[in-house]
């Protein structure tokens, strides 16, 4: 089956702010991206994750022998792409690949971060045989204001 993707944008666990879709970073100047933080990169990050997951998993059946390697390959490629996209952030990327068999799964996170500069993007992708969820957290590197209270 053809892979499907979906992205959800939620507020952090403290309810500080919902991250909304922004214009692709490619059309923004560096100053625009600095002003908007991770939210300005969100569409580009989502596209990177979707392309990476699709390339690695399209047409594959779940294999318990191969799933660890697939997950690691996806995460490494996403991190490299993120670094190339914008090196002014620290990135954390998590991934899960599950056999599609009707079992449920729930993922969540809690954060203490700067709501204007930091953010996340989650992509869910599935085929007839498997589910994959990749989440990227972007934490702005701004050493000049490291003591700033947020």
Short mmCIF file of C-alpha atoms in Angstrom, two decimals:
data_model
loop_
_atom_site.label_atom_id
_atom_site.label_comp_id
_atom_site.label_asym_id
_atom_site.label_seq_id
_atom_site.Cartn_x
_atom_site.Cartn_y
_atom_site.Cartn_z
CA UNK A 1 0.00 0.00 0.00
CA UNK A 2 0.99 3.59 -0.48
CA UNK A 3 2.33 5.36 2.61
CA UNK A 4 0.13 7.95 4.26
CA UNK A 5 1.31 10.70 6.50
CA UNK A 6 -0.25 12.90 9.06
CA UNK A 7 1.14 15.54 11.34
CA UNK A 8 -0.31 16.83 14.60
CA UNK A 9 0.63 20.03 16.25
CA UNK A 10 -0.05 20.27 19.93
CA UNK A 11 0.87 22.48 22.80
CA UNK A 12 3.55 21.46 25.22
CA UNK A 13 2.39 19.78 28.40
CA UNK A 14 2.28 23.06 30.31
CA UNK A 15 -0.07 24.51 27.70
CA UNK A 16 2.19 27.45 26.90
CA UNK A 17 1.62 27.63 23.18
CA UNK A 18 0.42 25.66 20.20
CA UNK A 19 2.83 25.54 17.30
CA UNK A 20 1.14 26.36 14.05
CA UNK A 21 2.28 25.68 10.53
CA UNK A 22 4.62 28.32 9.18
CA UNK A 23 5.90 29.21 5.75
CA UNK A 24 8.68 26.96 4.44
CA UNK A 25 12.05 28.06 5.76
CA UNK A 26 13.48 28.13 2.26
CA UNK A 27 11.53 31.30 1.51
CA UNK A 28 12.63 33.08 4.69
CA UNK A 29 15.67 35.12 5.47
CA UNK A 30 17.88 34.14 8.37
CA UNK A 31 16.48 37.02 10.42
CA UNK A 32 12.91 35.80 9.86
CA UNK A 33 13.86 32.32 11.03
CA UNK A 34 15.64 33.72 14.09
CA UNK A 35 12.56 35.73 15.00
CA UNK A 36 10.19 32.77 14.69
CA UNK A 37 12.35 29.97 16.07
CA UNK A 38 11.58 26.34 15.33
CA UNK A 39 8.03 27.12 14.16
CA UNK A 40 9.52 28.73 11.03
CA UNK A 41 11.20 25.41 10.14
CA UNK A 42 8.27 23.15 10.86
CA UNK A 43 7.08 22.58 7.27
CA UNK A 44 10.63 21.87 6.10
CA UNK A 45 11.19 19.46 9.00
CA UNK A 46 7.91 17.68 8.29
CA UNK A 47 8.82 17.31 4.60
CA UNK A 48 12.28 15.96 5.49
CA UNK A 49 10.81 13.36 7.84
CA UNK A 50 8.11 12.26 5.38
CA UNK A 51 10.61 11.83 2.52
CA UNK A 52 13.06 9.94 4.72
CA UNK A 53 10.48 7.56 6.16
CA UNK A 54 8.88 6.94 2.77
CA UNK A 55 12.24 6.21 1.14
CA UNK A 56 13.25 3.78 3.88
CA UNK A 57 9.95 1.96 4.45
CA UNK A 58 7.86 2.09 1.28
CA UNK A 59 6.89 -1.44 0.20
CA UNK A 60 8.40 -3.16 3.25
CA UNK A 61 6.64 -5.68 5.45
CA UNK A 62 7.29 -5.61 9.19
CA UNK A 63 10.35 -7.66 10.10
CA UNK A 64 11.44 -8.02 13.72
CA UNK A 65 14.96 -8.84 12.47
CA UNK A 66 15.24 -5.60 10.44
CA UNK A 67 13.15 -3.05 12.34
CA UNK A 68 16.00 -1.86 14.59
CA UNK A 69 18.21 -1.15 11.56
CA UNK A 70 15.36 0.61 9.72
CA UNK A 71 14.64 2.81 12.72
CA UNK A 72 18.30 3.71 13.20
CA UNK A 73 18.74 4.52 9.47
CA UNK A 74 15.69 6.79 9.50
CA UNK A 75 16.79 8.65 12.63
CA UNK A 76 20.38 9.12 11.42
CA UNK A 77 19.23 10.46 8.04
CA UNK A 78 16.72 12.82 9.65
CA UNK A 79 19.33 14.20 12.07
CA UNK A 80 21.80 14.77 9.23
CA UNK A 81 19.10 16.53 7.19
CA UNK A 82 18.15 18.69 10.16
CA UNK A 83 21.75 19.74 10.73
CA UNK A 84 21.99 20.70 7.06
CA UNK A 85 18.64 22.53 7.25
CA UNK A 86 19.52 24.74 10.22
CA UNK A 87 22.47 24.17 12.55
CA UNK A 88 21.27 26.81 15.04
CA UNK A 89 19.23 24.18 16.90
CA UNK A 90 19.96 21.11 18.94
CA UNK A 91 17.75 18.31 17.67
CA UNK A 92 16.37 15.25 19.37
CA UNK A 93 14.66 12.75 17.11
CA UNK A 94 12.70 9.73 18.27
CA UNK A 95 11.12 7.02 16.18
CA UNK A 96 8.94 3.99 16.56
CA UNK A 97 8.04 1.37 13.97
CA UNK A 98 5.26 -1.05 14.84
CA UNK A 99 3.70 -3.96 13.06
CA UNK A 100 0.21 -3.02 11.95
CA UNK A 101 -1.88 -5.58 13.78
CA UNK A 102 -4.56 -3.56 15.56
CA UNK A 103 -2.60 -2.91 18.75
CA UNK A 104 -2.81 0.55 20.23
CA UNK A 105 0.04 2.87 21.07
CA UNK A 106 0.28 6.20 22.84
CA UNK A 107 3.24 8.56 22.88
CA UNK A 108 3.56 11.81 24.78
CA UNK A 109 6.16 14.21 26.05
CA UNK A 110 6.64 16.85 28.65
CA UNK A 111 8.93 19.82 28.22
CA UNK A 112 10.36 22.88 29.84
CA UNK A 113 11.54 25.08 27.01
CA UNK A 114 11.33 28.49 25.43
CA UNK A 115 7.92 28.53 23.79
CA UNK A 116 8.94 31.13 21.18
CA UNK A 117 12.19 29.51 20.02
CA UNK A 118 11.86 25.78 20.64
CA UNK A 119 9.34 23.36 19.19
CA UNK A 120 8.56 19.95 17.77
CA UNK A 121 7.15 18.23 14.74
CA UNK A 122 5.55 14.77 14.71
CA UNK A 123 4.91 12.71 11.59
CA UNK A 124 2.85 9.51 11.56
CA UNK A 125 3.27 7.29 8.49
CA UNK A 126 1.67 3.96 7.74
CA UNK A 127 1.21 1.26 5.17
CA UNK A 128 -0.90 -1.86 5.14
CA UNK A 129 1.82 -3.62 7.17
CA UNK A 130 3.35 -1.11 9.60
CA UNK A 131 3.07 2.15 11.50
CA UNK A 132 5.91 4.60 11.95
CA UNK A 133 5.96 7.72 14.13
CA UNK A 134 8.93 10.10 14.05
CA UNK A 135 9.10 13.11 16.35
CA UNK A 136 11.67 15.88 16.10
CA UNK A 137 12.33 18.34 18.91
CA UNK A 138 14.23 21.52 18.03
CA UNK A 139 15.92 23.45 20.84
CA UNK A 140 17.32 26.82 19.84
CA UNK A 141 21.00 27.48 20.45
CA UNK A 142 21.22 31.02 21.75
CA UNK A 143 24.16 31.24 24.09
CA UNK A 144 23.86 35.04 24.43
CA UNK A 145 20.57 34.71 26.27
CA UNK A 146 21.23 31.45 28.11
CA UNK A 147 20.53 33.15 31.44
CA UNK A 148 17.27 34.63 30.20
CA UNK A 149 14.23 33.56 32.16
CA UNK A 150 11.57 31.94 30.00
#
